[in-house]
Amino acid sequence: MDLILWRHAEAEDGIDDLARALTRRGQQQASRMASWLRDRLPDDYLLLASEAKRSQQTAAYLAKSYEVMPELNPGAGVDEVLQAVGWPEAGRTVVVAGHQPYIGWLAARLLSEQQQMWSVKKGSVWWLNRRERGGYEQIRLKLMLTPGMLEP
């Protein structure tokens, strides 16, 4: 299974956290990353977003159709997110347009088996892959890409 953790792009400040929208810069970040992803994702990927406007706006740059899951809202826990995305049995590539701090916690836990706070830049993608080899589970980092790496 491939799991792509995509932190929402830059968003406006605001008191109502779920209503915060992407800034103009955030729209550009999401558009560039979506274009890059679109060329590399398998046809049957599943795109998930939280109920936050900025998460849904980020996802919408990749596809018109995506599933909104409250389990992916800001403040979600690692176990809650893993269960929501079907890790590791989903059987297909799952893209999560989500939030810090759980994206950093997920990356740390899956790659290092430790609960640490890893920093993830807004709009960045962490592409993880799980496979079994010789009876052992392996979690591999296939890619970490920030929006700044895609700028001309």
mmCIF file with all atom_site columns, C-alpha atoms in Angstrom:
data_model
loop_
_atom_site.group_PDB
_atom_site.id
_atom_site.type_symbol
_atom_site.label_atom_id
_atom_site.label_alt_id
_atom_site.label_comp_id
_atom_site.label_asym_id
_atom_site.label_entity_id
_atom_site.label_seq_id
_atom_site.pdbx_PDB_ins_code
_atom_site.Cartn_x
_atom_site.Cartn_y
_atom_site.Cartn_z
_atom_site.occupancy
_atom_site.B_iso_or_equiv
_atom_site.pdbx_formal_charge
_atom_site.auth_seq_id
_atom_site.auth_comp_id
_atom_site.auth_asym_id
_atom_site.auth_atom_id
_atom_site.pdbx_PDB_model_num
ATOM 1   C CA . MET A 1 1   ? 0.000   0.000   0.000   1.00 0.00 ? 1   MET A CA 1
ATOM 2   C CA . ASP A 1 2   ? 1.145   3.507   -0.783  1.00 0.00 ? 2   ASP A CA 1
ATOM 3   C CA . LEU A 1 3   ? 0.136   6.294   1.597   1.00 0.00 ? 3   LEU A CA 1
ATOM 4   C CA . ILE A 1 4   ? 0.641   9.876   0.480   1.00 0.00 ? 4   ILE A CA 1
ATOM 5   C CA . LEU A 1 5   ? 0.482   12.424  3.268   1.00 0.00 ? 5   LEU A CA 1
ATOM 6   C CA . TRP A 1 6   ? -0.204  15.831  1.727   1.00 0.00 ? 6   TRP A CA 1
ATOM 7   C CA . ARG A 1 7   ? -0.259  18.733  4.134   1.00 0.00 ? 7   ARG A CA 1
ATOM 8   C CA . HIS A 1 8   ? -2.738  21.390  3.082   1.00 0.00 ? 8   HIS A CA 1
ATOM 9   C CA . ALA A 1 9   ? -1.199  24.402  1.399   1.00 0.00 ? 9   ALA A CA 1
ATOM 10  C CA . GLU A 1 10  ? -0.779  27.839  2.980   1.00 0.00 ? 10  GLU A CA 1
ATOM 11  C CA . ALA A 1 11  ? -4.027  29.129  4.484   1.00 0.00 ? 11  ALA A CA 1
ATOM 12  C CA . GLU A 1 12  ? -5.401  32.347  5.907   1.00 0.00 ? 12  GLU A CA 1
ATOM 13  C CA . ASP A 1 13  ? -5.332  32.995  9.617   1.00 0.00 ? 13  ASP A CA 1
ATOM 14  C CA . GLY A 1 14  ? -8.666  32.861  11.375  1.00 0.00 ? 14  GLY A CA 1
ATOM 15  C CA . ILE A 1 15  ? -10.606 32.027  14.487  1.00 0.00 ? 15  ILE A CA 1
ATOM 16  C CA . ASP A 1 16  ? -12.914 29.424  12.887  1.00 0.00 ? 16  ASP A CA 1
ATOM 17  C CA . ASP A 1 17  ? -10.272 26.793  12.108  1.00 0.00 ? 17  ASP A CA 1
ATOM 18  C CA . LEU A 1 18  ? -12.439 24.681  9.797   1.00 0.00 ? 18  LEU A CA 1
ATOM 19  C CA . ALA A 1 19  ? -13.415 27.741  7.712   1.00 0.00 ? 19  ALA A CA 1
ATOM 20  C CA . ARG A 1 20  ? -9.869  28.935  6.930   1.00 0.00 ? 20  ARG A CA 1
ATOM 21  C CA . ALA A 1 21  ? -9.301  29.148  3.163   1.00 0.00 ? 21  ALA A CA 1
ATOM 22  C CA . LEU A 1 22  ? -6.140  28.883  1.093   1.00 0.00 ? 22  LEU A CA 1
ATOM 23  C CA . THR A 1 23  ? -4.241  32.070  0.385   1.00 0.00 ? 23  THR A CA 1
ATOM 24  C CA . ARG A 1 24  ? -3.284  32.969  -3.180  1.00 0.00 ? 24  ARG A CA 1
ATOM 25  C CA . ARG A 1 25  ? 0.154   31.486  -2.476  1.00 0.00 ? 25  ARG A CA 1
ATOM 26  C CA . GLY A 1 26  ? -1.518  28.377  -1.055  1.00 0.00 ? 26  GLY A CA 1
ATOM 27  C CA . GLN A 1 27  ? -3.586  28.003  -4.210  1.00 0.00 ? 27  GLN A CA 1
ATOM 28  C CA . GLN A 1 28  ? -0.400  28.112  -6.282  1.00 0.00 ? 28  GLN A CA 1
ATOM 29  C CA . GLN A 1 29  ? 1.285   25.565  -3.985  1.00 0.00 ? 29  GLN A CA 1
ATOM 30  C CA . ALA A 1 30  ? -1.670  23.180  -4.190  1.00 0.00 ? 30  ALA A CA 1
ATOM 31  C CA . SER A 1 31  ? -1.954  23.554  -7.952  1.00 0.00 ? 31  SER A CA 1
ATOM 32  C CA . ARG A 1 32  ? 1.734   22.789  -8.576  1.00 0.00 ? 32  ARG A CA 1
ATOM 33  C CA . MET A 1 33  ? 1.772   19.797  -6.239  1.00 0.00 ? 33  MET A CA 1
ATOM 34  C CA . ALA A 1 34  ? -1.487  18.423  -7.673  1.00 0.00 ? 34  ALA A CA 1
ATOM 35  C CA . SER A 1 35  ? -0.094  18.677  -11.193 1.00 0.00 ? 35  SER A CA 1
ATOM 36  C CA . TRP A 1 36  ? 3.030   16.801  -10.141 1.00 0.00 ? 36  TRP A CA 1
ATOM 37  C CA . LEU A 1 37  ? 1.012   14.108  -8.330  1.00 0.00 ? 37  LEU A CA 1
ATOM 38  C CA . ARG A 1 38  ? -1.524  13.674  -11.136 1.00 0.00 ? 38  ARG A CA 1
ATOM 39  C CA . ASP A 1 39  ? 1.227   12.511  -13.502 1.00 0.00 ? 39  ASP A CA 1
ATOM 40  C CA . ARG A 1 40  ? 2.435   9.859   -11.048 1.00 0.00 ? 40  ARG A CA 1
ATOM 41  C CA . LEU A 1 41  ? -0.600  8.444   -9.262  1.00 0.00 ? 41  LEU A CA 1
ATOM 42  C CA . PRO A 1 42  ? -2.247  5.177   -10.296 1.00 0.00 ? 42  PRO A CA 1
ATOM 43  C CA . ASP A 1 43  ? -5.746  5.467   -11.766 1.00 0.00 ? 43  ASP A CA 1
ATOM 44  C CA . ASP A 1 44  ? -7.444  3.838   -8.770  1.00 0.00 ? 44  ASP A CA 1
ATOM 45  C CA . TYR A 1 45  ? -6.079  6.070   -5.981  1.00 0.00 ? 45  TYR A CA 1
ATOM 46  C CA . LEU A 1 46  ? -8.351  7.217   -3.163  1.00 0.00 ? 46  LEU A CA 1
ATOM 47  C CA . LEU A 1 47  ? -8.296  10.908  -2.187  1.00 0.00 ? 47  LEU A CA 1
ATOM 48  C CA . LEU A 1 48  ? -9.339  11.840  1.349   1.00 0.00 ? 48  LEU A CA 1
ATOM 49  C CA . ALA A 1 49  ? -9.706  15.275  2.955   1.00 0.00 ? 49  ALA A CA 1
ATOM 50  C CA . SER A 1 50  ? -10.708 16.625  6.330   1.00 0.00 ? 50  SER A CA 1
ATOM 51  C CA . GLU A 1 51  ? -13.734 18.828  6.906   1.00 0.00 ? 51  GLU A CA 1
ATOM 52  C CA . ALA A 1 52  ? -11.497 21.909  6.913   1.00 0.00 ? 52  ALA A CA 1
ATOM 53  C CA . LYS A 1 53  ? -11.997 24.187  3.924   1.00 0.00 ? 53  LYS A CA 1
ATOM 54  C CA . ARG A 1 54  ? -8.242  24.475  3.285   1.00 0.00 ? 54  ARG A CA 1
ATOM 55  C CA . SER A 1 55  ? -7.877  20.692  3.171   1.00 0.00 ? 55  SER A CA 1
ATOM 56  C CA . GLN A 1 56  ? -10.765 20.331  0.723   1.00 0.00 ? 56  GLN A CA 1
ATOM 57  C CA . GLN A 1 57  ? -9.451  23.160  -1.440  1.00 0.00 ? 57  GLN A CA 1
ATOM 58  C CA . THR A 1 58  ? -6.045  21.463  -1.556  1.00 0.00 ? 58  THR A CA 1
ATOM 59  C CA . ALA A 1 59  ? -7.642  18.132  -2.527  1.00 0.00 ? 59  ALA A CA 1
ATOM 60  C CA . ALA A 1 60  ? -9.807  19.783  -5.193  1.00 0.00 ? 60  ALA A CA 1
ATOM 61  C CA . TYR A 1 61  ? -6.715  20.796  -7.132  1.00 0.00 ? 61  TYR A CA 1
ATOM 62  C CA . LEU A 1 62  ? -5.955  17.093  -7.589  1.00 0.00 ? 62  LEU A CA 1
ATOM 63  C CA . ALA A 1 63  ? -9.452  15.778  -8.330  1.00 0.00 ? 63  ALA A CA 1
ATOM 64  C CA . LYS A 1 64  ? -13.070 16.881  -8.472  1.00 0.00 ? 64  LYS A CA 1
ATOM 65  C CA . SER A 1 65  ? -14.114 13.888  -6.414  1.00 0.00 ? 65  SER A CA 1
ATOM 66  C CA . TYR A 1 66  ? -12.739 13.145  -2.949  1.00 0.00 ? 66  TYR A CA 1
ATOM 67  C CA . GLU A 1 67  ? -14.062 11.789  0.326   1.00 0.00 ? 67  GLU A CA 1
ATOM 68  C CA . VAL A 1 68  ? -14.427 14.101  3.325   1.00 0.00 ? 68  VAL A CA 1
ATOM 69  C CA . MET A 1 69  ? -13.671 12.438  6.651   1.00 0.00 ? 69  MET A CA 1
ATOM 70  C CA . PRO A 1 70  ? -14.024 14.115  10.065  1.00 0.00 ? 70  PRO A CA 1
ATOM 71  C CA . GLU A 1 71  ? -11.466 11.602  11.361  1.00 0.00 ? 71  GLU A CA 1
ATOM 72  C CA . LEU A 1 72  ? -8.862  13.637  9.425   1.00 0.00 ? 72  LEU A CA 1
ATOM 73  C CA . ASN A 1 73  ? -9.742  16.992  10.992  1.00 0.00 ? 73  ASN A CA 1
ATOM 74  C CA . PRO A 1 74  ? -7.106  19.114  12.733  1.00 0.00 ? 74  PRO A CA 1
ATOM 75  C CA . GLY A 1 75  ? -6.193  17.606  16.081  1.00 0.00 ? 75  GLY A CA 1
ATOM 76  C CA . ALA A 1 76  ? -6.766  14.003  14.978  1.00 0.00 ? 76  ALA A CA 1
ATOM 77  C CA . GLY A 1 77  ? -4.633  11.296  16.533  1.00 0.00 ? 77  GLY A CA 1
ATOM 78  C CA . VAL A 1 78  ? -2.282  8.965   14.692  1.00 0.00 ? 78  VAL A CA 1
ATOM 79  C CA . ASP A 1 79  ? -4.288  5.804   15.400  1.00 0.00 ? 79  ASP A CA 1
ATOM 80  C CA . GLU A 1 80  ? -7.517  7.518   14.346  1.00 0.00 ? 80  GLU A CA 1
ATOM 81  C CA . VAL A 1 81  ? -5.994  8.598   11.025  1.00 0.00 ? 81  VAL A CA 1
ATOM 82  C CA . LEU A 1 82  ? -4.424  5.194   10.339  1.00 0.00 ? 82  LEU A CA 1
ATOM 83  C CA . GLN A 1 83  ? -7.767  3.513   10.930  1.00 0.00 ? 83  GLN A CA 1
ATOM 84  C CA . ALA A 1 84  ? -9.594  6.022   8.708   1.00 0.00 ? 84  ALA A CA 1
ATOM 85  C CA . VAL A 1 85  ? -7.222  5.477   5.779   1.00 0.00 ? 85  VAL A CA 1
ATOM 86  C CA . GLY A 1 86  ? -7.246  1.687   6.158   1.00 0.00 ? 86  GLY A CA 1
ATOM 87  C CA . TRP A 1 87  ? -3.531  1.350   6.888   1.00 0.00 ? 87  TRP A CA 1
ATOM 88  C CA . PRO A 1 88  ? -1.998  -0.986  5.950   1.00 0.00 ? 88  PRO A CA 1
ATOM 89  C CA . GLU A 1 89  ? -4.702  -3.074  4.276   1.00 0.00 ? 89  GLU A CA 1
ATOM 90  C CA . ALA A 1 90  ? -6.350  -0.511  1.959   1.00 0.00 ? 90  ALA A CA 1
ATOM 91  C CA . GLY A 1 91  ? -5.012  -2.347  -1.081  1.00 0.00 ? 91  GLY A CA 1
ATOM 92  C CA . ARG A 1 92  ? -4.528  0.808   -3.131  1.00 0.00 ? 92  ARG A CA 1
ATOM 93  C CA . THR A 1 93  ? -2.839  4.182   -3.001  1.00 0.00 ? 93  THR A CA 1
ATOM 94  C CA . VAL A 1 94  ? -4.427  6.582   -0.516  1.00 0.00 ? 94  VAL A CA 1
ATOM 95  C CA . VAL A 1 95  ? -3.795  10.327  -0.630  1.00 0.00 ? 95  VAL A CA 1
ATOM 96  C CA . VAL A 1 96  ? -4.621  12.271  2.545   1.00 0.00 ? 96  VAL A CA 1
ATOM 97  C CA . ALA A 1 97  ? -4.987  16.049  2.263   1.00 0.00 ? 97  ALA A CA 1
ATOM 98  C CA . GLY A 1 98  ? -4.524  16.754  5.949   1.00 0.00 ? 98  GLY A CA 1
ATOM 99  C CA . HIS A 1 99  ? -2.880  18.681  8.738   1.00 0.00 ? 99  HIS A CA 1
ATOM 100 C CA . GLN A 1 100 ? 0.002   19.086  11.117  1.00 0.00 ? 100 GLN A CA 1
ATOM 101 C CA . PRO A 1 101 ? 0.746   17.841  13.644  1.00 0.00 ? 101 PRO A CA 1
ATOM 102 C CA . TYR A 1 102 ? -0.664  14.434  12.740  1.00 0.00 ? 102 TYR A CA 1
ATOM 103 C CA . ILE A 1 103 ? 1.097   14.254  9.369   1.00 0.00 ? 103 ILE A CA 1
ATOM 104 C CA . GLY A 1 104 ? 4.469   14.678  11.093  1.00 0.00 ? 104 GLY A CA 1
ATOM 105 C CA . TRP A 1 105 ? 3.502   12.205  13.797  1.00 0.00 ? 105 TRP A CA 1
ATOM 106 C CA . LEU A 1 106 ? 2.395   9.663   11.172  1.00 0.00 ? 106 LEU A CA 1
ATOM 107 C CA . ALA A 1 107 ? 5.590   9.986   9.150   1.00 0.00 ? 107 ALA A CA 1
ATOM 108 C CA . ALA A 1 108 ? 7.706   9.597   12.288  1.00 0.00 ? 108 ALA A CA 1
ATOM 109 C CA . ARG A 1 109 ? 5.787   6.608   13.563  1.00 0.00 ? 109 ARG A CA 1
ATOM 110 C CA . LEU A 1 110 ? 5.667   4.735   10.286  1.00 0.00 ? 110 LEU A CA 1
ATOM 111 C CA . LEU A 1 111 ? 9.281   5.399   9.325   1.00 0.00 ? 111 LEU A CA 1
ATOM 112 C CA . SER A 1 112 ? 11.015  5.279   12.701  1.00 0.00 ? 112 SER A CA 1
ATOM 113 C CA . GLU A 1 113 ? 8.514   3.463   14.920  1.00 0.00 ? 113 GLU A CA 1
ATOM 114 C CA . GLN A 1 114 ? 8.723   6.384   17.347  1.00 0.00 ? 114 GLN A CA 1
ATOM 115 C CA . GLN A 1 115 ? 6.178   9.009   18.340  1.00 0.00 ? 115 GLN A CA 1
ATOM 116 C CA . GLN A 1 116 ? 7.994   12.195  17.404  1.00 0.00 ? 116 GLN A CA 1
ATOM 117 C CA . MET A 1 117 ? 6.933   15.583  16.092  1.00 0.00 ? 117 MET A CA 1
ATOM 118 C CA . TRP A 1 118 ? 8.404   15.856  12.605  1.00 0.00 ? 118 TRP A CA 1
ATOM 119 C CA . SER A 1 119 ? 8.019   19.190  10.859  1.00 0.00 ? 119 SER A CA 1
ATOM 120 C CA . VAL A 1 120 ? 6.155   19.100  7.550   1.00 0.00 ? 120 VAL A CA 1
ATOM 121 C CA . LYS A 1 121 ? 6.017   22.239  5.413   1.00 0.00 ? 121 LYS A CA 1
ATOM 122 C CA . LYS A 1 122 ? 2.662   23.477  4.144   1.00 0.00 ? 122 LYS A CA 1
ATOM 123 C CA . GLY A 1 123 ? 1.770   21.939  0.809   1.00 0.00 ? 123 GLY A CA 1
ATOM 124 C CA . SER A 1 124 ? 4.395   19.176  1.126   1.00 0.00 ? 124 SER A CA 1
ATOM 125 C CA . VAL A 1 125 ? 3.982   15.526  0.230   1.00 0.00 ? 125 VAL A CA 1
ATOM 126 C CA . TRP A 1 126 ? 5.423   12.512  2.040   1.00 0.00 ? 126 TRP A CA 1
ATOM 127 C CA . TRP A 1 127 ? 4.945   9.384   -0.097  1.00 0.00 ? 127 TRP A CA 1
ATOM 128 C CA . LEU A 1 128 ? 5.249   6.206   1.961   1.00 0.00 ? 128 LEU A CA 1
ATOM 129 C CA . ASN A 1 129 ? 5.112   2.602   0.796   1.00 0.00 ? 129 ASN A CA 1
ATOM 130 C CA . ARG A 1 130 ? 4.435   -0.545  2.811   1.00 0.00 ? 130 ARG A CA 1
ATOM 131 C CA . ARG A 1 131 ? 5.460   -3.957  1.598   1.00 0.00 ? 131 ARG A CA 1
ATOM 132 C CA . GLU A 1 132 ? 6.319   -7.370  2.990   1.00 0.00 ? 132 GLU A CA 1
ATOM 133 C CA . ARG A 1 133 ? 9.584   -9.049  2.157   1.00 0.00 ? 133 ARG A CA 1
ATOM 134 C CA . GLY A 1 134 ? 10.680  -12.353 3.615   1.00 0.00 ? 134 GLY A CA 1
ATOM 135 C CA . GLY A 1 135 ? 7.874   -12.209 6.168   1.00 0.00 ? 135 GLY A CA 1
ATOM 136 C CA . TYR A 1 136 ? 8.896   -8.762  7.416   1.00 0.00 ? 136 TYR A CA 1
ATOM 137 C CA . GLU A 1 137 ? 7.008   -5.520  7.053   1.00 0.00 ? 137 GLU A CA 1
ATOM 138 C CA . GLN A 1 138 ? 8.963   -2.708  5.411   1.00 0.00 ? 138 GLN A CA 1
ATOM 139 C CA . ILE A 1 139 ? 7.933   0.927   5.352   1.00 0.00 ? 139 ILE A CA 1
ATOM 140 C CA . ARG A 1 140 ? 9.821   2.971   2.778   1.00 0.00 ? 140 ARG A CA 1
ATOM 141 C CA . LEU A 1 141 ? 9.937   6.672   2.102   1.00 0.00 ? 141 LEU A CA 1
ATOM 142 C CA . LYS A 1 142 ? 9.516   6.909   -1.648  1.00 0.00 ? 142 LYS A CA 1
ATOM 143 C CA . LEU A 1 143 ? 9.514   10.698  -1.762  1.00 0.00 ? 143 LEU A CA 1
ATOM 144 C CA . MET A 1 144 ? 9.371   13.884  0.273   1.00 0.00 ? 144 MET A CA 1
ATOM 145 C CA . LEU A 1 145 ? 8.598   16.931  -1.833  1.00 0.00 ? 145 LEU A CA 1
ATOM 146 C CA . THR A 1 146 ? 7.920   20.537  -0.864  1.00 0.00 ? 146 THR A CA 1
ATOM 147 C CA . PRO A 1 147 ? 6.143   23.087  -3.077  1.00 0.00 ? 147 PRO A CA 1
ATOM 148 C CA . GLY A 1 148 ? 9.355   25.122  -3.210  1.00 0.00 ? 148 GLY A CA 1
ATOM 149 C CA . MET A 1 149 ? 11.103  22.213  -4.917  1.00 0.00 ? 149 MET A CA 1
ATOM 150 C CA . LEU A 1 150 ? 8.621   22.507  -7.795  1.00 0.00 ? 150 LEU A CA 1
ATOM 151 C CA . GLU A 1 151 ? 9.067   26.238  -8.387  1.00 0.00 ? 151 GLU A CA 1
ATOM 152 C CA . PRO A 1 152 ? 10.724  27.157  -11.684 1.00 0.00 ? 152 PRO A CA 1
#
